[in-house]
Each structure stands twice: as C-alpha cells, then as structure tokens.
XYZ file of N, CA and C in Angstrom:
516
model
N -2.801 -3.225 15.580
C -1.556 -3.859 15.214
C -1.160 -3.403 13.807
N 0.000 -2.809 13.690
C 0.563 -2.426 12.400
C 1.895 -3.132 12.228
N 2.199 -3.520 11.010
C 3.483 -4.159 10.746
C 3.962 -3.786 9.351
N 5.244 -3.555 9.248
C 5.907 -3.409 7.958
C 6.580 -4.739 7.667
N 6.406 -5.251 6.464
C 6.998 -6.537 6.091
C 7.924 -6.336 4.887
N 9.142 -6.859 5.021
C 10.146 -6.779 3.967
C 10.750 -8.169 3.770
N 10.953 -8.601 2.518
C 11.546 -9.922 2.296
C 13.075 -9.924 2.403
N 13.671 -8.789 2.713
C 15.125 -8.684 2.844
C 15.480 -7.409 3.582
N 16.771 -7.194 3.786
C 17.194 -6.045 4.584
C 17.638 -4.835 3.764
N 17.954 -5.005 2.479
C 18.348 -3.864 1.648
C 17.112 -3.328 0.935
N 16.409 -2.436 1.613
C 15.125 -1.948 1.120
C 15.246 -1.211 -0.205
N 16.285 -0.419 -0.365
C 16.466 0.306 -1.626
C 16.648 -0.659 -2.788
N 17.488 -1.654 -2.602
C 17.726 -2.631 -3.660
C 16.441 -3.406 -3.982
N 15.702 -3.792 -2.946
C 14.449 -4.508 -3.166
C 13.487 -3.687 -4.026
N 13.331 -2.410 -3.686
C 12.413 -1.546 -4.442
C 12.910 -1.302 -5.861
N 14.206 -1.060 -6.016
C 14.759 -0.816 -7.354
C 14.581 -2.041 -8.250
N 14.878 -3.217 -7.734
C 14.724 -4.447 -8.528
C 13.265 -4.696 -8.879
N 12.380 -4.499 -7.925
C 10.944 -4.702 -8.157
C 10.418 -3.719 -9.198
N 10.866 -2.484 -9.117
C 10.389 -1.443 -10.050
C 10.832 -1.706 -11.477
N 11.891 -2.474 -11.657
C 12.356 -2.802 -13.012
C 11.537 -3.918 -13.664
N 10.762 -4.630 -12.886
C 9.976 -5.747 -13.419
C 8.800 -5.249 -14.246
N 8.303 -6.122 -15.092
C 7.022 -5.864 -15.743
C 5.939 -6.308 -14.758
N 4.703 -5.873 -14.950
C 3.654 -6.352 -14.043
C 3.495 -7.871 -14.109
N 3.708 -8.451 -15.273
C 3.597 -9.902 -15.404
C 4.693 -10.595 -14.588
N 5.917 -10.060 -14.628
C 7.010 -10.633 -13.827
C 6.730 -10.462 -12.332
N 6.163 -9.316 -11.960
C 5.858 -9.067 -10.547
C 4.839 -10.065 -10.010
N 4.019 -10.609 -10.895
C 2.990 -11.574 -10.482
C 3.508 -13.005 -10.439
N 4.711 -13.235 -10.923
C 5.261 -14.597 -10.947
C 5.484 -15.114 -9.531
N 5.445 -16.414 -9.399
C 5.572 -17.058 -8.089
C 6.898 -16.725 -7.404
N 7.984 -16.601 -8.187
C 9.317 -16.369 -7.623
C 9.517 -14.948 -7.111
N 8.643 -14.037 -7.478
C 8.811 -12.634 -7.103
C 8.236 -12.368 -5.714
N 8.949 -11.580 -4.937
C 8.466 -11.127 -3.639
C 8.176 -9.632 -3.728
N 7.050 -9.229 -3.198
C 6.736 -7.806 -3.134
C 7.642 -7.201 -2.063
N 8.365 -6.109 -2.386
C 9.435 -5.646 -1.515
C 9.010 -4.968 -0.216
N 7.802 -4.482 -0.152
C 7.351 -3.833 1.080
C 5.833 -3.969 1.182
N 5.396 -4.360 2.370
C 3.962 -4.434 2.655
C 3.721 -3.763 4.003
N 2.750 -2.901 4.044
C 2.282 -2.365 5.316
C 0.992 -3.109 5.626
N 0.938 -3.735 6.791
C -0.213 -4.548 7.175
C -0.805 -3.983 8.453
N -2.109 -3.805 8.442
C -2.790 -3.286 9.624
C -4.083 -4.060 9.843
N -4.449 -4.179 11.096
C -5.697 -4.833 11.479
C -6.529 -3.804 12.254
N -7.187 -2.881 11.538
C -7.889 -1.785 12.206
C -8.985 -2.240 13.159
N -9.623 -3.353 12.876
C -10.677 -3.823 13.781
C -10.114 -4.174 15.151
N -8.848 -4.563 15.215
C -8.223 -4.885 16.499
C -8.039 -3.648 17.369
N -8.103 -2.473 16.756
C -7.920 -1.217 17.500
C -9.243 -0.645 18.005
N -10.339 -1.242 17.587
C -11.671 -0.749 17.947
C -12.238 -1.601 19.080
N -12.361 -1.045 20.286
C -12.842 -1.842 21.415
C -14.288 -2.318 21.265
N -15.062 -1.721 20.370
C -16.459 -2.137 20.180
C -16.633 -3.104 19.014
N -15.555 -3.389 18.283
C -15.655 -4.192 17.056
C -16.287 -5.556 17.304
N -15.769 -6.307 18.275
C -16.264 -7.674 18.508
C -17.732 -7.707 18.893
N -18.215 -6.665 19.547
C -19.632 -6.597 19.897
C -20.467 -6.364 18.641
N -19.978 -5.491 17.786
C -20.724 -5.150 16.574
C -20.588 -6.170 15.461
N -19.428 -6.813 15.370
C -19.160 -7.767 14.284
C -18.488 -9.017 14.853
N -19.203 -9.809 15.631
C -18.581 -10.984 16.261
C -18.011 -11.958 15.231
N -16.801 -12.414 15.515
C -16.164 -13.404 14.647
C -15.597 -12.851 13.361
N -15.629 -11.536 13.173
C -15.121 -10.912 11.947
C -13.920 -10.045 12.286
N -13.104 -9.788 11.303
C -11.932 -8.934 11.464
C -11.634 -8.266 10.135
N -10.839 -7.232 10.170
C -10.424 -6.563 8.940
C -8.904 -6.544 8.868
N -8.410 -6.609 7.658
C -6.980 -6.539 7.397
C -6.776 -5.609 6.217
N -5.879 -4.662 6.376
C -5.535 -3.750 5.286
C -4.086 -4.006 4.912
N -3.848 -4.156 3.616
C -2.486 -4.354 3.111
C -2.220 -3.244 2.105
N -1.140 -2.519 2.328
C -0.763 -1.445 1.414
C 0.636 -1.737 0.895
N 0.818 -1.563 -0.403
C 2.130 -1.715 -1.002
C 2.288 -0.643 -2.080
N 3.374 -0.737 -2.801
C 3.670 0.249 -3.838
C 3.898 -0.468 -5.154
N 3.424 0.141 -6.236
C 3.692 -0.380 -7.572
C 4.080 0.787 -8.463
N 4.918 0.535 -9.442
C 5.252 1.597 -10.383
C 4.008 2.029 -11.179
N 3.824 3.301 -11.319
C 2.677 3.830 -12.053
C 2.629 3.277 -13.480
N 3.803 3.122 -14.095
C 3.832 2.699 -15.502
C 3.222 1.323 -15.714
N 3.119 0.505 -14.658
C 2.479 -0.799 -14.815
C 1.014 -0.665 -15.217
N 0.397 0.454 -14.875
C -1.036 0.628 -15.114
C -1.343 1.796 -16.051
N -0.317 2.489 -16.497
C -0.504 3.711 -17.289
C -1.331 3.491 -18.553
N -1.207 2.330 -19.180
C -1.940 2.097 -20.435
C -3.454 2.097 -20.245
N -3.924 1.980 -19.008
C -5.360 1.971 -18.735
C -5.848 3.271 -18.101
N -4.991 4.299 -18.044
C -5.363 5.513 -17.313
C -6.556 6.249 -17.925
N -6.825 6.063 -19.185
C -7.983 6.712 -19.812
C -9.245 5.856 -19.713
N -9.108 4.641 -19.236
C -10.255 3.740 -19.113
C -11.161 4.134 -17.958
N -12.391 3.668 -18.024
C -13.360 3.959 -16.967
C -13.181 3.007 -15.798
N -13.431 3.517 -14.614
C -13.371 2.699 -13.402
C -14.308 1.506 -13.563
N -13.842 0.357 -13.165
C -14.577 -0.916 -13.233
C -14.747 -1.432 -14.664
N -14.161 -0.745 -15.648
C -14.289 -1.160 -17.054
C -12.949 -1.043 -17.775
N -11.877 -1.449 -17.125
C -10.549 -1.311 -17.724
C -10.080 -2.589 -18.413
N -10.877 -3.625 -18.367
C -10.563 -4.826 -19.129
C -9.986 -5.966 -18.313
N -9.935 -7.109 -18.978
C -9.525 -8.347 -18.334
C -8.057 -8.351 -17.908
N -7.174 -7.813 -18.745
C -5.749 -7.827 -18.393
C -5.490 -6.972 -17.147
N -6.080 -5.804 -17.102
C -5.957 -4.925 -15.934
C -6.466 -5.645 -14.691
N -7.637 -6.244 -14.786
C -8.225 -6.951 -13.648
C -7.365 -8.134 -13.238
N -6.801 -8.825 -14.205
C -5.948 -9.974 -13.915
C -4.702 -9.553 -13.141
N -4.069 -8.472 -13.559
C -2.874 -7.993 -12.858
C -3.235 -7.588 -11.430
N -4.334 -6.853 -11.261
C -4.778 -6.457 -9.923
C -5.000 -7.682 -9.033
N -5.707 -8.647 -9.551
C -6.054 -9.836 -8.782
C -4.807 -10.634 -8.424
N -3.914 -10.817 -9.390
C -2.703 -11.597 -9.130
C -1.792 -10.908 -8.128
N -1.649 -9.590 -8.219
C -0.841 -8.866 -7.231
C -1.474 -8.946 -5.845
N -2.792 -8.841 -5.790
C -3.491 -8.937 -4.504
C -3.287 -10.318 -3.885
N -3.390 -11.363 -4.688
C -3.185 -12.719 -4.182
C -1.754 -12.911 -3.692
N -0.805 -12.309 -4.394
C 0.593 -12.381 -3.979
C 0.786 -11.673 -2.640
N 0.184 -10.487 -2.483
C 0.280 -9.778 -1.203
C -0.345 -10.599 -0.085
N -1.527 -11.138 -0.347
C -2.226 -11.949 0.656
C -1.366 -13.156 1.060
N -0.761 -13.797 0.074
C 0.092 -14.946 0.360
C 1.277 -14.588 1.242
N 1.915 -13.448 0.959
C 3.049 -13.023 1.785
C 2.597 -12.703 3.210
N 1.449 -12.069 3.350
C 0.938 -11.744 4.683
C 0.578 -13.028 5.438
N -0.003 -13.989 4.744
C -0.394 -15.252 5.396
C 0.813 -16.054 5.860
N 1.963 -15.851 5.266
C 3.168 -16.523 5.772
C 3.541 -15.974 7.145
N 3.293 -14.697 7.363
C 3.568 -14.082 8.665
C 2.445 -14.356 9.665
N 1.214 -14.394 9.150
C 0.026 -14.612 9.989
C -0.755 -15.811 9.447
N -0.243 -17.030 9.628
C -0.885 -18.207 9.016
C -2.312 -18.459 9.502
N -2.660 -17.953 10.655
C -4.006 -18.171 11.197
C -5.097 -17.480 10.371
N -4.729 -16.557 9.488
C -5.749 -15.855 8.689
C -5.932 -16.461 7.303
N -5.071 -17.386 6.917
C -5.065 -17.909 5.540
C -6.449 -18.305 5.032
N -7.203 -19.044 5.786
C -8.501 -19.549 5.328
C -9.673 -18.688 5.784
N -9.405 -17.483 6.224
C -10.454 -16.615 6.781
C -10.947 -15.551 5.802
N -10.330 -15.463 4.658
C -10.675 -14.405 3.707
C -12.093 -14.580 3.171
N -12.908 -13.541 3.312
C -14.265 -13.549 2.762
C -14.425 -12.543 1.632
N -13.704 -11.448 1.717
C -13.860 -10.384 0.719
C -12.536 -9.653 0.574
N -12.193 -9.304 -0.667
C -10.985 -8.528 -0.923
C -11.301 -7.480 -1.981
N -10.842 -6.279 -1.744
C -10.968 -5.205 -2.727
C -9.567 -4.685 -2.993
N -9.274 -4.374 -4.242
C -7.921 -4.008 -4.635
C -7.936 -2.675 -5.365
N -7.003 -1.829 -5.001
C -6.830 -0.562 -5.705
C -5.470 -0.524 -6.367
N -5.358 0.302 -7.378
C -4.097 0.516 -8.083
C -3.811 2.018 -8.067
N -2.684 2.423 -8.615
C -2.455 3.863 -8.736
C -3.597 4.576 -9.488
N -4.228 3.885 -10.423
C -5.346 4.500 -11.152
C -6.562 4.664 -10.250
N -6.762 3.739 -9.330
C -7.841 3.870 -8.348
C -7.608 5.121 -7.506
N -6.362 5.316 -7.088
C -6.030 6.503 -6.297
C -6.277 7.783 -7.089
N -5.939 7.757 -8.373
C -6.209 8.931 -9.211
C -7.699 9.249 -9.218
N -8.510 8.221 -9.389
C -9.951 8.420 -9.500
C -10.582 8.829 -8.172
N -10.303 8.080 -7.121
C -10.986 8.305 -5.848
C -10.354 9.400 -4.993
N -9.038 9.609 -5.128
C -8.355 10.587 -4.284
C -7.940 11.849 -5.032
N -8.105 11.849 -6.354
C -7.696 13.015 -7.135
C -6.191 13.111 -7.294
N -5.504 11.985 -7.181
C -4.052 11.954 -7.382
C -3.753 12.131 -8.862
N -2.492 12.333 -9.184
C -2.122 12.470 -10.596
C -1.326 11.274 -11.112
N -0.575 10.631 -10.212
C 0.200 9.450 -10.609
C 0.123 8.359 -9.541
N -1.040 8.248 -8.907
C -1.271 7.162 -7.977
C -0.843 7.402 -6.547
N -0.454 8.619 -6.211
C 0.000 8.901 -4.857
C -1.111 8.609 -3.853
N -0.717 8.143 -2.648
C -1.730 7.842 -1.648
C -1.615 8.676 -0.393
N -0.432 9.137 -0.069
C -0.247 9.827 1.205
C 0.591 11.078 1.048
N 0.053 12.085 0.378
C 0.723 13.380 0.338
C 2.053 13.371 -0.380
N 3.080 13.832 0.332
C 4.400 13.957 -0.269
C 4.902 12.626 -0.802
N 5.649 12.699 -1.885
C 6.197 11.496 -2.496
C 7.124 10.787 -1.510
N 7.033 9.471 -1.451
C 7.827 8.692 -0.505
C 9.164 8.296 -1.133
N 10.025 9.260 -1.247
C 11.370 9.013 -1.761
C 12.347 9.030 -0.597
N 13.564 8.627 -0.866
C 14.592 8.685 0.180
C 14.785 10.124 0.641
N 14.711 11.078 -0.290
C 14.906 12.483 0.080
C 13.811 12.940 1.049
N 12.584 12.485 0.852
C 11.475 12.889 1.723
C 11.739 12.483 3.167
N 12.467 11.383 3.377
C 12.767 10.910 4.720
C 14.180 11.258 5.175
N 14.842 12.172 4.443
C 16.182 12.600 4.849
C 16.095 13.448 6.108
N 17.178 13.540 6.818
C 17.220 14.292 8.070
C 16.808 15.745 7.851
N 17.280 16.332 6.751
C 16.956 17.726 6.466
C 15.452 17.957 6.322
N 14.780 17.100 5.573
C 13.343 17.257 5.357
C 12.557 16.898 6.624
N 12.932 15.806 7.269
C 12.211 15.365 8.464
C 12.269 16.426 9.570
N 13.396 17.118 9.684
C 13.485 18.155 10.724
C 12.621 19.367 10.409
N 12.266 19.544 9.147
C 11.391 20.661 8.762
C 9.913 20.299 8.828
N 9.595 19.031 8.660
C 8.205 18.572 8.720
C 7.854 18.225 10.168
N 7.673 19.236 10.952
C 7.421 19.083 12.377
C 6.041 19.636 12.711
N 5.404 19.128 13.768
C 4.080 19.632 14.132
C 4.088 21.035 14.729
N 5.207 21.448 15.337
C 5.226 22.775 15.954
C 5.453 23.864 14.909
N 4.934 25.029 15.185
C 5.066 26.183 14.293
C 5.540 27.376 15.119
N 5.953 28.449 14.460
C 6.358 29.654 15.199
C 5.188 30.335 15.919
N 3.966 29.942 15.595
C 2.786 30.556 16.223
C 2.416 29.733 17.458
N 2.453 30.373 18.617
C 2.172 29.671 19.865
C 0.778 29.041 19.826
N 0.719 27.752 20.167
C -0.551 27.035 20.217
C -1.017 26.474 18.879
N -0.326 26.773 17.806
C -0.702 26.250 16.490
C 0.221 25.088 16.139
N -0.394 23.941 15.899
C 0.366 22.742 15.545
C -0.171 22.176 14.240
N 0.726 21.663 13.439
C 0.347 21.027 12.182
C -0.008 19.571 12.441
N -0.974 19.071 11.702
C -1.345 17.668 11.783
C -1.516 17.149 10.365
N -1.656 15.877 10.238
C -1.955 15.313 8.927
C -0.919 14.303 8.489
N -1.120 13.862 7.270
C -0.384 12.723 6.757
C 1.101 12.975 6.542
N 1.523 14.205 6.402
C 2.942 14.440 6.109
C 3.753 14.837 7.329
N 3.171 14.773 8.498
C 3.926 15.017 9.722
C 4.320 13.665 10.306
N 5.548 13.322 10.183
C 6.187 12.145 10.761
C 5.760 10.821 10.129
N 4.502 10.402 10.249
C 4.131 9.019 9.949
C 3.579 8.754 8.557
N 3.521 9.724 7.705
C 3.035 9.522 6.343
C 1.627 8.933 6.295
N 0.792 9.295 7.238
C -0.611 8.896 7.194
C -0.954 7.619 7.906
N -0.001 6.910 8.456
C -0.303 5.646 9.124
C -0.532 5.855 10.601
N -1.560 5.216 11.126
C -1.849 5.310 12.568
C -1.830 3.939 13.188
C-alpha cells in the first residue's frame, strides 16, 4: 500500500509556503507538512506475518529545504547537537501525526522511529544537498518534454533502462 498525502489541492503553493518557513515554524502545531509519501512495505511481503507476527512497518518520506539543516553540514553523524536532534524529532512527530489522522488504527502502535534529514542523505547516499532519488524533483523534471525522454525503451533492441528516474522516481 502506497499513498501520497497532501493537506490541500494546490501542491505548488503548499510547497512554496512551506519552503519559506523556518524549521522552528515548520514544527509548530498550526503547520501542515505539504506532502507525505506513505508506504507499508511489510504489507507487500507475503511472508512477513509468518516471520514477524503482529508487527508491521511504515515508511514516511517528505521533503525539507536543505537550508534548514545546512548549519550542521560539517557536524559528525549522530553528534550534530540538541537543536538539530530536536528539529528532526519534532518534524518526525508532525509527520507521524498527519499519517495517524489518515490511519488512526496505527496511532498507538509505534515502537521505533528513525529519522533522516538531507544531511543523512549526504552521508549515507553520497548526495550533495540531500537528494534522495536521482534527478531533482522540480516541476520541470515532471514536464511533458522531460517525461517523454525518460523512457525505459532505447534505440537498441532488447535494451531497456531501469531505475529510479524512469517514471516513478524510485517508488514501488
């Protein structure tokens, strides 16, 4: 089960307004995170319940402006300080809260949560500004002109492209 969650219908406006906030404002109760991708990968695994009875996994992916975390980019992983950790934790709780409004049955089921930021992506994925899935996710990247060029077929018979930048931006 995969779901995209938006608190409104004007996605561009939601992202632009959110990107103008400070990280502290983004953590405020009145703020809504403009886009959440929610997936339950354990639900896709037919052997999951046998191997992990009564357990499930939930992945929540969202976007944050790199500049919210830029001041800690020279810091060491797991040692970036209390303010950095506080922002991560508060944003994660906000995401969890928004997801629980859609899926109230999971609200009291949380046992473990791990949170990454654009800096986590830099460290673990070798990104430069927090990118997670290849090409930058701008409006231009999803324009008709670009989408028609990012196709799995090639001029070479039997050769097809695969990967995160063909159609789905890495989501399965």
